[in-house]
Tab-separated table of C-alpha atoms in Angstrom:
chain	number	residue	atom	x	y	z
A	1	GLN	CA	-50.541	241.073	48.349
A	2	GLN	CA	-50.488	237.317	48.084
A	3	GLN	CA	-50.491	236.354	44.443
A	4	VAL	CA	-50.575	232.620	45.121
A	5	LYS	CA	-52.935	231.454	47.854
A	6	GLN	CA	-52.285	228.007	49.274
A	7	SER	CA	-54.412	225.891	51.599
A	8	PRO	CA	-54.458	224.252	54.019
A	9	GLN	CA	-51.451	225.384	56.027
A	10	SER	CA	-51.244	222.018	57.729
A	11	LEU	CA	-52.608	218.613	56.893
A	12	ILE	CA	-52.643	215.282	58.687
A	13	VAL	CA	-53.369	212.194	56.604
A	14	GLN	CA	-53.316	208.535	57.469
A	15	LYS	CA	-50.938	206.231	55.663
A	16	GLY	CA	-52.508	205.063	52.435
A	17	GLY	CA	-54.840	208.052	52.203
A	18	ILE	CA	-54.971	210.858	49.651
A	19	SER	CA	-53.359	214.191	50.473
A	20	ILE	CA	-54.788	217.200	48.652
A	21	ILE	CA	-53.278	220.666	48.647
A	22	ASN	CA	-54.940	223.519	46.810
A	23	CYS	CA	-53.597	226.708	45.297
A	24	ALA	CA	-55.163	229.669	43.547
A	25	TYR	CA	-53.464	232.417	41.617
A	26	GLU	CA	-54.464	235.888	40.508
A	27	ASN	CA	-52.070	236.858	37.745
A	28	THR	CA	-53.409	235.554	34.433
A	29	ALA	CA	-49.940	235.967	32.929
A	30	PHE	CA	-48.710	233.026	35.024
A	31	ASP	CA	-48.228	229.947	32.890
A	32	TYR	CA	-45.787	227.769	34.800
A	33	PHE	CA	-46.844	226.077	38.031
A	34	PRO	CA	-44.261	224.051	39.957
A	35	TRP	CA	-44.594	222.286	43.281
A	36	TYR	CA	-41.642	222.102	45.642
A	37	GLN	CA	-41.137	219.659	48.510
A	38	GLN	CA	-39.093	220.570	51.574
A	39	PHE	CA	-37.921	218.169	54.252
A	40	PRO	CA	-36.823	219.487	57.655
A	41	GLY	CA	-33.340	220.934	57.546
A	42	LYS	CA	-33.238	220.926	53.762
A	43	GLY	CA	-33.937	223.422	51.036
A	44	PRO	CA	-36.994	222.970	48.802
A	45	ALA	CA	-36.643	220.683	45.786
A	46	LEU	CA	-38.773	220.538	42.663
A	47	LEU	CA	-41.360	217.775	42.873
A	48	ILE	CA	-43.500	218.232	39.772
A	49	ALA	CA	-44.526	221.091	37.499
A	50	ILE	CA	-47.280	221.809	34.983
A	51	ARG	CA	-47.909	224.266	32.178
A	52	PRO	CA	-51.520	225.202	31.351
A	53	ASP	CA	-51.637	223.420	28.017
A	54	VAL	CA	-52.641	220.305	29.973
A	55	SER	CA	-55.202	219.876	32.741
A	56	GLU	CA	-53.388	217.131	34.592
A	57	LYS	CA	-49.885	215.802	35.045
A	58	LYS	CA	-48.993	212.648	36.895
A	59	GLU	CA	-45.641	211.428	38.151
A	60	GLY	CA	-45.864	208.289	40.203
A	61	ARG	CA	-48.116	208.930	43.188
A	62	PHE	CA	-48.083	212.696	42.623
A	63	THR	CA	-50.636	214.402	40.373
A	64	ILE	CA	-51.184	218.070	39.579
A	65	SER	CA	-54.677	219.064	38.482
A	66	PHE	CA	-55.034	222.411	36.770
A	67	ASN	CA	-58.177	224.476	36.167
A	68	LYS	CA	-57.291	227.473	34.014
A	69	SER	CA	-60.730	229.084	34.056
A	70	ALA	CA	-60.868	228.988	37.848
A	71	LYS	CA	-57.193	229.925	38.168
A	72	GLN	CA	-56.673	227.023	40.534
A	73	PHE	CA	-54.350	224.068	40.708
A	74	SER	CA	-53.879	221.309	43.212
A	75	LEU	CA	-51.484	218.565	44.239
A	76	HIS	CA	-52.800	215.110	44.975
A	77	ILE	CA	-50.610	212.557	46.711
A	78	MET	CA	-52.080	209.113	46.323
A	79	ASP	CA	-51.328	206.305	48.800
A	80	SER	CA	-49.632	208.797	51.115
A	81	GLN	CA	-46.636	207.444	53.011
A	82	PRO	CA	-44.861	208.622	56.184
A	83	GLY	CA	-41.878	209.481	53.976
A	84	ASP	CA	-44.069	212.072	52.237
A	85	SER	CA	-44.202	214.073	55.467
A	86	ALA	CA	-42.744	217.430	54.448
A	87	THR	CA	-43.710	220.990	53.646
A	88	TYR	CA	-45.110	221.506	50.166
A	89	PHE	CA	-45.023	224.802	48.310
A	90	CYS	CA	-46.983	225.617	45.220
A	91	ALA	CA	-45.589	228.326	42.990
A	92	ALA	CA	-46.352	230.236	39.840
A	93	SER	CA	-44.521	232.311	37.302
A	94	ARG	CA	-44.430	233.264	33.693
A	95	SER	CA	-42.739	230.548	31.689
A	96	TRP	CA	-40.399	232.940	29.990
A	97	GLY	CA	-38.554	236.089	30.803
A	98	TYR	CA	-36.459	236.829	33.841
A	99	GLN	CA	-37.462	234.241	36.355
A	100	LYS	CA	-39.429	235.565	39.263
A	101	VAL	CA	-41.298	232.713	40.870
A	102	THR	CA	-44.029	233.478	43.404
A	103	PHE	CA	-44.509	230.885	46.127
A	104	GLY	CA	-47.500	230.012	48.279
A	105	ILE	CA	-47.198	229.994	52.053
A	106	GLY	CA	-46.602	226.246	52.242
A	107	THR	CA	-48.493	223.239	53.590
A	108	LYS	CA	-46.991	221.107	56.314
A	109	LEU	CA	-48.075	217.544	55.616
A	110	GLN	CA	-47.866	214.834	58.240
A	111	VAL	CA	-48.646	211.269	57.243
A	112	ILE	CA	-49.330	209.117	60.270
A	113	PRO	CA	-48.941	205.333	60.263
B	1	ASP	CA	-25.804	216.839	40.758
B	2	VAL	CA	-26.301	220.536	41.140
B	3	LYS	CA	-24.967	221.822	44.379
B	4	VAL	CA	-25.893	225.115	45.961
B	5	THR	CA	-23.833	225.754	49.059
B	6	GLN	CA	-24.589	228.361	51.685
B	7	SER	CA	-21.608	229.231	53.827
B	8	SER	CA	-23.326	228.955	57.211
B	9	ARG	CA	-26.190	226.839	58.544
B	10	TYR	CA	-26.659	228.990	61.641
B	11	LEU	CA	-25.670	232.556	62.419
B	12	VAL	CA	-26.256	234.758	65.438
B	13	LYS	CA	-25.630	238.472	64.988
B	14	ARG	CA	-26.230	241.595	67.007
B	15	THR	CA	-28.566	244.411	66.028
B	16	GLY	CA	-26.785	246.935	63.865
B	17	GLU	CA	-24.104	244.552	62.612
B	18	LYS	CA	-23.371	244.240	58.911
B	19	VAL	CA	-24.068	240.650	57.905
B	20	PHE	CA	-22.896	238.757	54.840
B	21	LEU	CA	-24.589	235.579	53.668
B	22	GLU	CA	-22.656	233.747	50.989
B	23	CYS	CA	-23.935	231.336	48.360
B	24	VAL	CA	-21.997	229.364	45.770
B	25	GLN	CA	-23.345	227.131	42.991
B	26	ASP	CA	-21.274	224.714	40.959
B	27	MET	CA	-23.368	224.214	37.821
B	28	ASP	CA	-22.664	227.379	35.864
B	29	HIS	CA	-26.222	228.647	36.323
B	30	GLU	CA	-26.993	232.131	35.112
B	31	ASN	CA	-29.773	232.881	37.593
B	32	MET	CA	-29.378	233.140	41.339
B	33	PHE	CA	-31.913	234.080	43.998
B	34	TRP	CA	-32.199	234.949	47.660
B	35	TYR	CA	-35.400	234.113	49.540
B	36	ARG	CA	-36.390	234.326	53.142
B	37	GLN	CA	-38.682	231.728	54.654
B	38	ASP	CA	-40.961	232.564	57.553
B	39	PRO	CA	-43.795	230.481	59.050
B	40	GLY	CA	-47.132	231.468	57.583
B	41	LEU	CA	-45.485	233.624	54.914
B	42	GLY	CA	-43.816	230.998	52.751
B	43	LEU	CA	-40.861	231.894	50.560
B	44	ARG	CA	-40.481	235.536	49.699
B	45	LEU	CA	-38.037	236.759	47.084
B	46	ILE	CA	-35.534	239.342	48.293
B	47	TYR	CA	-33.297	239.791	45.242
B	48	PHE	CA	-32.346	237.895	42.155
B	49	SER	CA	-29.593	238.077	39.573
B	50	TYR	CA	-29.649	236.847	35.997
B	51	ASP	CA	-26.026	237.636	35.179
B	52	VAL	CA	-22.780	238.722	36.745
B	53	LYS	CA	-23.041	242.221	38.186
B	54	MET	CA	-26.771	242.272	37.384
B	55	LYS	CA	-29.419	242.349	40.091
B	56	GLU	CA	-33.149	242.859	40.350
B	57	LYS	CA	-35.259	243.623	43.398
B	58	GLY	CA	-37.678	240.980	44.517
B	59	ASP	CA	-40.733	241.466	46.664
B	60	ILE	CA	-39.033	242.443	49.933
B	61	PRO	CA	-35.668	244.123	49.167
B	62	GLU	CA	-35.794	246.723	51.940
B	63	GLY	CA	-32.879	246.402	54.338
B	64	TYR	CA	-30.925	244.112	52.025
B	65	SER	CA	-28.429	244.423	49.216
B	66	VAL	CA	-26.680	241.860	47.047
B	67	SER	CA	-23.445	241.364	45.196
B	68	ARG	CA	-22.617	239.151	42.275
B	69	GLU	CA	-19.026	239.642	41.198
B	70	LYS	CA	-18.587	236.100	39.876
B	71	LYS	CA	-21.093	233.856	38.150
B	72	GLU	CA	-20.974	231.152	40.798
B	73	ARG	CA	-21.289	233.407	43.855
B	74	PHE	CA	-24.207	235.492	45.074
B	75	SER	CA	-23.976	237.332	48.375
B	76	LEU	CA	-26.770	238.777	50.459
B	77	ILE	CA	-25.861	241.725	52.663
B	78	LEU	CA	-27.789	243.035	55.625
B	79	GLU	CA	-26.406	246.545	55.962
B	80	SER	CA	-27.561	246.978	59.571
B	81	ALA	CA	-29.172	243.867	60.960
B	82	SER	CA	-32.448	244.226	62.824
B	83	THR	CA	-34.453	241.750	64.869
B	84	ASN	CA	-37.171	241.589	62.203
B	85	GLN	CA	-34.592	240.098	59.874
B	86	THR	CA	-34.374	236.984	62.025
B	87	SER	CA	-35.346	234.289	59.539
B	88	MET	CA	-34.326	231.334	57.404
B	89	TYR	CA	-32.516	232.527	54.282
B	90	LEU	CA	-32.476	230.343	51.193
B	91	CYS	CA	-30.298	230.752	48.145
B	92	ALA	CA	-31.257	229.181	44.824
B	93	SER	CA	-29.938	228.974	41.295
B	94	SER	CA	-31.386	228.030	37.936
B	95	LEU	CA	-30.343	227.665	34.345
B	96	SER	CA	-31.352	230.019	31.575
B	97	HIS	CA	-31.935	228.627	28.115
B	98	GLY	CA	-30.033	231.340	26.341
B	99	LEU	CA	-32.140	233.954	24.610
B	100	GLU	CA	-35.328	231.987	25.218
B	101	LEU	CA	-35.249	232.887	28.928
B	102	VAL	CA	-37.474	229.880	29.629
B	103	VAL	CA	-38.191	229.336	33.313
B	104	THR	CA	-36.425	226.269	34.653
B	105	GLU	CA	-36.125	224.340	37.898
B	106	ALA	CA	-34.639	226.223	40.830
B	107	PHE	CA	-32.092	224.391	42.979
B	108	PHE	CA	-31.967	225.471	46.593
B	109	GLY	CA	-29.254	225.452	49.224
B	110	GLN	CA	-29.928	224.094	52.692
B	111	GLY	CA	-30.553	227.498	54.154
B	112	THR	CA	-28.989	229.777	56.742
B	113	ARG	CA	-30.929	230.335	59.932
B	114	LEU	CA	-30.074	233.856	61.032
B	115	THR	CA	-30.911	235.117	64.482
B	116	VAL	CA	-30.482	238.812	65.209
B	117	VAL	CA	-30.353	239.657	68.916
């Protein structure tokens, strides 16, 4: 049972383009939605996170959009760069209580020059 | 900087062996986690611990056990390794905000790629 569905599994974007990764969740108790970035040979690292009291959060070129009624959230990478090439995981959890974070299957992003 | 260190980057073990994967964090985090990462399946939680000697099953605990005797160390044990346990194993830790138990950022190690032959 996949509680967080992520798409696409792979994505190729040209340098300067917009990368969009989508996630949907089922558990309405989830109220914390982080995105993790993983480079080859490294462990994932937190990129940006959102709580559902806002519909959008922006940090530099990275933006999370959140639609509570649709139970969907997405990551937008503006002006994508080759250095953004990595695997991206969306995740969801309750924002309190013993921390059990559910991850999506990951999206392998390749930004080509 | 938080550092989560996994003892081995690569391991090759034989079917039926008992395997220990060790993880140490240096930031006094209360919570520690073991995940396995497989293509097309993402990160799946095996076990987690929110205190010394405490452990909770994750989504796929079968075939695994854990030990947390000290706050900084969390070990994953494969009692009898099988080929379907060939995977990338990731350890993570995170801070608890006392009684609030607010979810915080997880810091991951670099992973241990285990091959069972």
